[in-house]
XYZ file of C-alpha atoms in Angstrom:
550
model
C -0.029 0.054 -0.125
C 1.299 3.184 -1.005
C -0.521 6.202 0.873
C -0.061 9.904 -0.442
C -1.144 12.704 2.019
C -1.269 16.114 0.772
C -1.167 18.472 3.906
C 0.655 17.856 7.034
C -1.293 19.856 9.455
C -4.363 18.651 11.831
C -6.393 16.199 9.413
C -3.167 15.168 7.286
C -0.919 14.419 10.279
C -3.663 12.756 12.101
C -4.338 10.371 9.203
C -0.496 9.778 8.637
C -0.072 8.749 12.365
C -3.244 6.726 12.227
C -2.280 4.836 9.158
C 1.225 4.067 10.375
C -0.265 2.719 13.652
C -2.575 0.401 11.727
C 0.316 -0.776 9.313
C 3.912 -0.952 9.559
C 4.514 -2.069 6.117
C 2.682 0.748 4.190
C 4.609 3.373 2.397
C 3.370 6.846 3.543
C 4.281 9.909 1.983
C 3.134 13.394 3.357
C 3.644 16.516 1.188
C 3.502 19.870 2.906
C 4.027 23.035 1.022
C 5.045 24.899 4.238
C 8.124 24.417 6.321
C 6.066 23.171 9.290
C 3.899 20.200 9.774
C 1.565 19.296 12.827
C 1.582 22.723 14.232
C -0.913 24.549 16.636
C -2.416 27.134 14.319
C -5.147 27.983 17.048
C -2.111 29.082 19.109
C -0.706 31.555 16.675
C -2.579 34.858 17.897
C -1.237 33.795 21.571
C 2.308 33.714 20.602
C 1.725 37.263 18.732
C 0.350 38.515 21.985
C 2.912 37.019 24.260
C 0.701 34.571 26.351
C 2.615 31.701 24.599
C 6.085 33.007 25.008
C 8.178 29.831 23.430
C 7.763 29.771 19.714
C 8.543 25.882 19.721
C 5.571 25.247 22.000
C 3.413 25.646 18.735
C 5.211 22.926 16.954
C 3.581 19.869 18.126
C 5.526 17.825 15.932
C 8.541 18.444 13.487
C 9.243 16.667 10.365
C 12.126 14.977 12.092
C 10.142 13.818 14.965
C 7.358 12.579 12.860
C 9.821 10.673 10.577
C 11.674 8.909 13.612
C 8.400 8.049 15.540
C 6.040 6.961 12.526
C 8.648 6.049 9.650
C 6.995 8.559 7.383
C 8.203 10.068 4.262
C 7.522 13.993 5.157
C 8.604 16.232 2.048
C 8.009 19.713 3.289
C 8.272 22.851 0.865
C 6.749 20.575 -1.669
C 3.543 21.822 -3.569
C 1.190 19.254 -5.114
C -0.031 21.104 -8.351
C -1.812 18.397 -10.096
C -3.789 15.089 -9.976
C -4.017 12.370 -12.664
C -6.871 10.110 -10.888
C -6.711 7.744 -14.046
C -2.957 7.003 -13.611
C -2.982 7.579 -9.897
C -0.344 10.136 -9.621
C 0.274 13.476 -8.306
C 2.411 16.284 -9.729
C 4.481 17.726 -7.245
C 6.757 21.063 -7.414
C 9.680 21.417 -5.011
C 9.520 25.031 -3.888
C 13.218 24.916 -3.177
C 14.583 24.875 -6.727
C 11.471 24.352 -8.686
C 11.938 20.784 -9.631
C 8.811 19.016 -10.606
C 8.001 15.197 -10.640
C 5.220 12.647 -10.385
C 4.400 10.535 -7.422
C 2.290 7.338 -7.709
C -0.207 6.622 -5.071
C -2.715 3.668 -4.367
C -4.922 5.813 -2.047
C -4.473 9.711 -1.793
C -5.724 11.960 0.950
C -6.294 15.626 0.412
C -6.015 17.604 3.603
C -4.972 21.242 2.065
C -6.898 23.255 4.742
C -8.439 26.666 4.211
C -7.102 29.880 3.020
C -7.921 33.436 4.528
C -10.512 35.249 2.573
C -9.082 38.494 1.293
C -11.594 40.926 -0.412
C -10.801 42.227 -4.188
C -10.338 45.765 -2.999
C -7.378 48.097 -3.604
C -4.509 48.100 -1.167
C -4.994 44.637 0.164
C -1.359 43.799 -1.083
C 0.391 46.375 0.726
C 3.233 45.416 2.966
C 1.626 46.360 6.226
C -1.496 44.288 5.440
C -1.464 40.839 6.969
C -3.502 37.798 7.038
C -2.683 34.819 9.671
C -3.022 31.202 8.485
C 0.385 29.576 9.425
C 3.788 30.080 11.275
C 5.407 32.237 8.535
C 2.410 34.514 8.766
C 2.646 34.710 12.356
C 6.464 35.550 11.946
C 5.813 38.387 9.563
C 3.400 39.969 11.883
C 5.772 39.480 14.961
C 8.585 41.123 12.749
C 6.375 44.063 11.970
C 5.582 44.807 15.518
C 9.023 44.217 16.838
C 10.801 46.268 14.207
C 8.352 49.058 13.066
C 6.536 49.526 16.683
C 3.216 50.326 15.056
C 1.130 52.645 17.444
C -2.287 51.596 15.917
C -3.751 48.526 14.155
C -7.073 47.717 12.438
C -8.445 44.207 12.586
C -11.083 43.499 9.843
C -13.591 40.636 10.963
C -15.095 39.871 14.211
C -14.677 35.984 14.069
C -12.503 33.684 16.379
C -9.073 34.783 14.400
C -10.301 38.829 14.491
C -11.301 38.572 18.219
C -8.005 36.677 19.344
C -5.704 39.016 17.238
C -7.495 42.310 18.590
C -6.712 40.906 22.065
C -3.118 40.152 21.138
C -2.416 43.508 19.793
C -4.055 45.133 22.827
C -1.595 43.034 24.936
C 1.211 44.308 22.787
C 0.463 47.854 23.742
C -1.160 48.734 20.252
C -4.206 50.898 19.845
C -6.831 48.584 18.186
C -9.852 49.002 16.260
C -12.090 46.215 15.004
C -14.180 46.605 11.981
C -17.048 44.042 11.440
C -19.663 44.172 8.867
C -22.556 42.542 10.811
C -24.156 43.998 14.048
C -22.095 41.462 16.330
C -18.995 39.820 17.124
C -18.538 35.944 17.009
C -20.960 34.944 14.049
C -21.592 31.260 15.660
C -23.439 32.675 18.524
C -26.816 34.776 18.427
C -26.689 38.741 18.439
C -27.996 39.373 21.974
C -25.370 36.827 23.467
C -22.611 38.736 21.752
C -23.523 41.865 23.704
C -21.300 41.015 26.464
C -18.428 40.394 24.361
C -18.835 43.945 22.830
C -18.854 45.357 26.446
C -15.685 43.188 27.331
C -13.641 44.217 24.049
C -14.481 48.002 24.747
C -13.417 47.656 28.505
C -9.936 46.440 27.233
C -9.676 49.344 24.786
C -10.801 47.839 21.594
C -12.551 50.253 19.268
C -15.576 48.417 17.945
C -16.802 49.556 14.656
C -20.064 47.411 13.968
C -22.061 47.456 11.023
C -19.359 48.740 9.019
C -17.157 47.337 5.853
C -13.616 47.967 4.554
C -13.687 49.281 0.852
C -10.332 50.466 0.177
C -6.766 50.772 1.674
C -4.222 53.608 0.458
C -0.771 54.412 1.590
C -0.574 57.919 2.787
C 2.725 59.309 4.320
C 3.956 55.960 5.310
C 0.680 54.933 6.931
C -2.240 53.286 6.009
C -5.659 55.125 5.201
C -8.916 52.932 5.234
C -11.893 53.873 3.484
C -14.903 52.412 5.323
C -18.415 51.943 4.063
C -19.791 54.204 7.033
C -17.899 57.326 5.490
C -15.344 57.922 8.123
C -11.769 57.000 7.178
C -9.330 55.047 9.649
C -5.553 56.019 9.662
C -3.564 53.075 10.858
C 0.004 51.449 10.972
C -0.969 47.877 10.556
C -4.056 45.986 9.165
C -4.908 42.625 10.018
C -7.610 40.788 7.558
C -9.649 38.155 9.470
C -12.660 38.071 7.395
C -12.894 34.250 7.446
C -11.517 31.481 5.497
C -12.622 29.527 2.262
C -11.610 25.910 1.339
C -8.319 25.114 -0.464
C -10.076 23.391 -3.424
C -8.071 24.531 -6.425
C -6.493 21.025 -6.483
C -9.611 19.218 -5.868
C -11.171 21.210 -8.991
C -8.315 20.407 -11.074
C -8.979 16.460 -10.314
C -12.634 17.058 -11.298
C -13.769 16.098 -7.572
C -17.332 17.034 -6.688
C -17.371 20.410 -5.017
C -20.370 21.688 -2.889
C -22.194 24.807 -3.012
C -20.112 26.462 -0.241
C -16.639 25.440 -1.922
C -15.668 22.562 0.050
C -15.039 19.181 -1.374
C -17.710 16.581 -1.274
C -17.340 13.439 0.939
C -19.233 10.625 2.013
C -19.649 9.523 5.661
C -16.448 7.569 5.065
C -14.486 10.642 3.840
C -14.260 9.314 0.195
C -14.671 11.742 -2.584
C -16.344 11.410 -5.780
C -13.335 9.909 -7.411
C -12.138 6.378 -6.599
C -8.888 6.237 -4.465
C -9.161 9.848 -3.241
C -10.240 10.974 0.085
C -10.364 14.361 1.836
C -10.397 15.530 5.342
C -10.350 18.984 7.286
C -10.990 22.514 6.396
C -11.411 21.748 2.749
C -14.349 19.513 2.932
C -17.931 20.132 3.273
C -19.767 18.567 6.132
C -23.140 18.070 7.366
C -24.580 20.053 10.263
C -25.469 17.712 12.913
C -28.788 19.470 13.823
C -30.327 20.390 10.598
C -28.434 17.976 8.291
C -27.646 20.746 5.924
C -24.129 21.088 4.036
C -21.808 23.364 6.167
C -18.433 24.548 6.113
C -17.216 24.344 9.723
C -13.259 24.883 9.965
C -12.361 23.488 13.497
C -9.412 21.686 14.373
C -11.204 18.736 16.463
C -13.305 17.655 13.445
C -10.524 17.605 11.348
C -8.314 15.370 13.591
C -11.206 12.895 13.907
C -11.637 12.858 10.205
C -7.923 12.213 9.606
C -8.431 9.210 11.960
C -11.369 8.068 10.097
C -10.062 8.237 6.620
C -6.973 6.133 7.691
C -9.318 3.564 9.396
C -11.245 3.030 6.069
C -8.343 2.947 3.727
C -6.895 0.120 5.797
C -9.932 -1.941 5.971
C -11.421 -0.500 9.373
C -14.970 0.800 8.544
C -15.435 3.964 10.230
C -17.860 6.843 9.651
C -18.095 10.667 10.432
C -21.177 11.370 12.016
C -21.483 15.148 10.975
C -20.412 18.155 12.629
C -21.898 19.895 15.878
C -19.741 22.977 15.403
C -18.900 23.059 19.173
C -16.484 25.683 19.640
C -15.047 28.377 22.352
C -13.336 31.697 22.238
C -11.294 33.577 24.834
C -12.471 37.363 25.030
C -10.050 38.792 27.306
C -11.666 37.904 30.465
C -14.656 36.335 29.211
C -14.953 32.728 27.334
C -17.880 32.648 24.722
C -18.927 28.939 23.454
C -21.543 27.318 21.516
C -22.625 23.996 20.248
C -25.321 22.929 17.833
C -27.726 25.224 15.983
C -28.203 29.134 16.642
C -31.448 30.719 16.687
C -30.366 32.685 13.330
C -29.709 29.285 11.707
C -33.153 27.731 13.058
C -35.004 30.781 11.691
C -33.306 30.842 8.434
C -34.245 27.313 7.809
C -37.785 27.462 9.199
C -37.070 24.935 12.069
C -39.386 25.283 14.984
C -37.935 25.880 18.063
C -38.107 27.398 21.627
C -35.840 29.146 23.802
C -35.011 30.089 27.231
C -32.136 31.797 29.121
C -30.536 30.948 32.524
C -28.189 33.284 34.227
C -26.618 31.663 37.276
C -23.241 31.392 39.199
C -20.598 28.728 37.862
C -20.232 27.414 41.423
C -21.951 28.098 44.707
C -22.604 31.713 45.519
C -21.386 31.563 48.999
C -17.862 30.227 47.964
C -15.519 33.279 46.992
C -15.051 33.863 43.355
C -18.378 32.907 41.848
C -19.129 34.590 38.533
C -21.941 34.716 36.326
C -22.531 32.361 33.240
C -25.129 33.634 30.747
C -26.789 30.551 29.067
C -28.809 30.323 26.193
C -30.808 26.807 25.505
C -32.742 26.033 22.065
C -34.827 23.066 21.914
C -37.808 21.495 19.934
C -41.090 22.704 21.173
C -42.747 19.240 20.264
C -40.560 16.942 22.231
C -37.797 18.971 24.053
C -35.025 17.691 22.054
C -31.795 19.799 22.185
C -31.011 22.071 19.126
C -28.157 24.036 20.380
C -26.810 26.084 23.380
C -24.583 29.335 23.977
C -22.950 30.460 26.890
C -20.723 33.445 27.946
C -18.872 33.935 31.192
C -15.532 34.243 33.103
C -15.463 30.781 34.317
C -17.279 27.349 33.747
C -18.516 28.015 30.219
C -16.482 25.188 28.431
C -17.696 22.807 31.111
C -21.222 23.462 30.470
C -21.163 23.816 26.694
C -19.155 20.336 26.611
C -21.809 18.788 28.879
C -24.402 20.081 26.493
C -22.582 19.134 23.214
C -22.404 15.646 24.637
C -26.175 15.747 25.164
C -26.804 16.771 21.910
C -24.723 14.169 20.288
C -26.733 11.673 22.473
C -30.217 13.156 21.239
C -31.020 13.891 24.645
C -33.909 16.458 25.707
C -34.448 18.961 28.193
C -36.048 16.587 30.467
C -32.884 14.525 30.468
C -31.129 17.677 31.570
C -33.268 17.872 34.833
C -31.767 14.283 35.881
C -28.085 14.799 34.853
C -25.941 14.110 37.952
C -22.828 16.671 37.754
C -19.824 17.272 40.028
C -20.848 19.473 42.920
C -18.835 21.118 45.846
C -18.767 24.725 46.527
C -15.681 25.506 44.752
C -16.724 23.903 41.430
C -20.407 23.930 41.160
C -23.830 24.040 42.742
C -26.305 21.418 43.901
C -28.594 22.469 41.187
C -26.119 23.153 38.177
C -26.693 25.551 35.607
C -27.431 22.722 33.145
C -29.864 21.285 35.763
C -31.475 24.779 35.881
C -31.758 25.152 32.352
C -33.572 21.739 32.210
C -36.048 22.571 34.907
C -36.843 25.959 33.003
C -37.269 24.448 29.716
C -39.242 21.229 31.036
C -41.649 23.568 32.728
C -42.321 25.338 29.589
C -43.042 22.289 27.754
C -45.090 20.932 30.506
C -47.285 23.996 30.432
C -46.406 24.938 33.938
C -44.450 27.981 32.887
C -45.655 30.595 30.442
C -42.643 32.562 29.334
C -42.296 35.630 27.265
C -39.203 36.788 25.260
C -37.274 40.089 25.622
C -37.946 40.837 21.943
C -41.606 40.790 22.591
C -41.579 43.284 25.345
C -39.294 45.475 23.072
C -41.694 45.343 20.230
C -44.825 45.604 22.601
C -46.555 42.806 20.928
C -49.377 43.203 23.315
C -51.069 45.214 25.983
C -49.372 43.442 28.867
C -48.647 45.339 32.315
C -45.023 44.748 33.212
C -44.323 43.926 36.914
C -40.740 44.458 38.221
C -40.503 42.160 41.103
C -37.068 43.368 42.174
C -36.187 45.529 45.050
C -36.319 49.448 44.493
C -32.520 49.480 45.556
C -31.747 47.080 42.534
C -33.788 49.230 40.216
C -31.915 52.307 41.406
C -28.767 50.908 40.264
C -29.460 49.110 37.418
C -32.677 50.649 35.865
C -35.812 48.866 34.600
C -38.110 48.717 31.638
C -40.141 51.653 30.763
C -43.730 51.630 32.272
C -42.915 48.746 34.716
C -44.796 48.700 37.764
C -42.347 47.914 40.844
C -43.866 45.439 43.156
C -40.956 43.392 44.929
C -41.761 39.597 44.824
C -42.193 39.493 48.756
C -44.753 42.108 48.693
C -46.764 40.840 45.982
C -49.503 39.017 47.889
C -50.108 42.606 49.877
C -50.500 44.304 46.328
C -52.878 42.094 44.492
C -55.544 44.796 44.369
C -53.136 46.727 41.995
C -53.244 43.952 39.494
C -56.129 43.700 36.800
C -57.243 40.036 36.053
C -58.729 41.410 32.623
C -55.263 42.427 31.246
C -52.356 40.075 30.589
C -49.378 40.587 33.161
C -45.685 40.041 32.438
C -43.508 39.638 35.749
C -39.489 39.920 35.551
C -36.746 40.074 37.864
C -32.950 40.120 37.328
C -32.577 36.821 35.762
C -35.841 34.955 35.976
C -35.887 32.944 39.251
C -37.948 35.537 41.332
C -39.984 36.131 38.071
C -40.918 32.489 38.347
C -41.831 32.571 42.026
C -44.143 35.600 41.103
C -45.517 33.836 38.076
C -46.590 30.701 40.027
C -48.112 32.819 42.555
C -50.164 34.999 40.296
C -50.961 31.937 38.022
C -52.339 30.019 41.024
C -54.526 32.961 41.696
C -56.179 33.083 38.143
C -54.168 35.940 36.396
C -53.093 36.042 32.868
C -49.224 36.104 33.329
C -46.105 35.347 31.856
C -42.626 35.304 33.123
C -39.584 37.003 31.112
C -36.990 34.345 30.398
C -33.698 35.455 31.727
C -35.143 38.443 33.413
C -33.915 41.998 33.151
C -30.472 40.586 32.158
C -31.586 39.009 28.920
C -33.789 42.312 28.142
C -30.662 44.479 28.401
C -28.757 42.136 26.086
C -31.602 42.198 23.368
C -32.088 45.885 23.819
C -28.158 46.498 23.224
C -27.836 44.446 19.861
C -25.577 46.071 17.369
C -24.214 48.503 20.115
């Protein structure tokens, strides 16, 4: 067996290592057009910012270590420029010297990854405009910072890389502006959930320009002048383009492989392409979304590594399937973490998929133990049977734990009723007797059982009915945090004594800070025959929704 792998990072490296663990006799050749293989590309911004000080820590494996451990023929600085699927050969160009030759294969795995999206605008090729994909890109950015000492920088794009690069530049003492075309950062989450991220970025000095787009870059007096759609120009010393990535599919197109609508290489559940003996993995392929079943482009390291393992298993006669992608991801945003799994509300609405949603804002561990911080959790589920559809969480601590639990629950096709029963770790420094996950299960299950009528914050903002708003927090809280216009304040402990103030012929909406006291008030009023709903997530969620796009 002669196995040829194109691309030596993530999926390609995993496929090569797994193949050798299965077969000691196979000939395995890995072509990589850069000088590095199996590097931690997710760590690049953190080396630029200084959190990861040792550059060598990013090199998970070197060509030499991979050769020694797995007996691989690794050829770096070699670009595969063509495939002859009939002859089962690839055309290789050595970047050092330009020599070209053909290499035969029995099985071919494509793992070329994805390339940064660079808009077709004037000035993107200037020397002070950068993208970040690999270690040479990182080295160029660091060299620019160390030698030219830029005073200011502009990051274009508010996804993972854009957020991480903005933070890295702030850590380096560089005045930073982030320009994002949409009304929010971090597209995998919904707009209201991004509001704390906007606040956190601004708190640390990042200037956010949402709902704006870069149109042109020009060099003026040794600096960069950016023309933006909103009209106000920006002058800066450095630009990082972080709009997103698109699949590296040129080689696949030359080989007449089937390409999906999103530009990814189409593969089956075994990672086989449309052409015999050619397989593909990683950021270059089109996957299916686990929740919707729709074609998706989800460039994440975890799926790429699993796909590399699966493709090696199938090539060597160990049947394995890739069971679609949840898109579980997390991003550090200064002192916050933002994570999500499964479908967002945006996606579900766009596809016309029915859903219900609830919000829980609770402490990451027992409130009486020092250091407790708030986790903002949004849960999306099927209104007919409670099946989980997606979740998002924001907070300083404990976010990864909750989203990992919910990602596992999603994969297991669990329901909100199952969340009520989950037995999770509890000790005061680590959690609560009723974990945030359990609390979300309680709230969602009560909604589905008809025991809890909820109101969404956007319904209040739009004044969809003539409901009377009842704020059941204390006057002191309202004095500090404010309230919703026209809301009547009756603290929950005084509610029974003030029932005469509440009409039974008009719908009521009760709310507190996060929804818990609102639920107590809801149960009281509901039991007494009032038409009442509780604002899910309380005033906290209302403020998040109100501040979308700010």
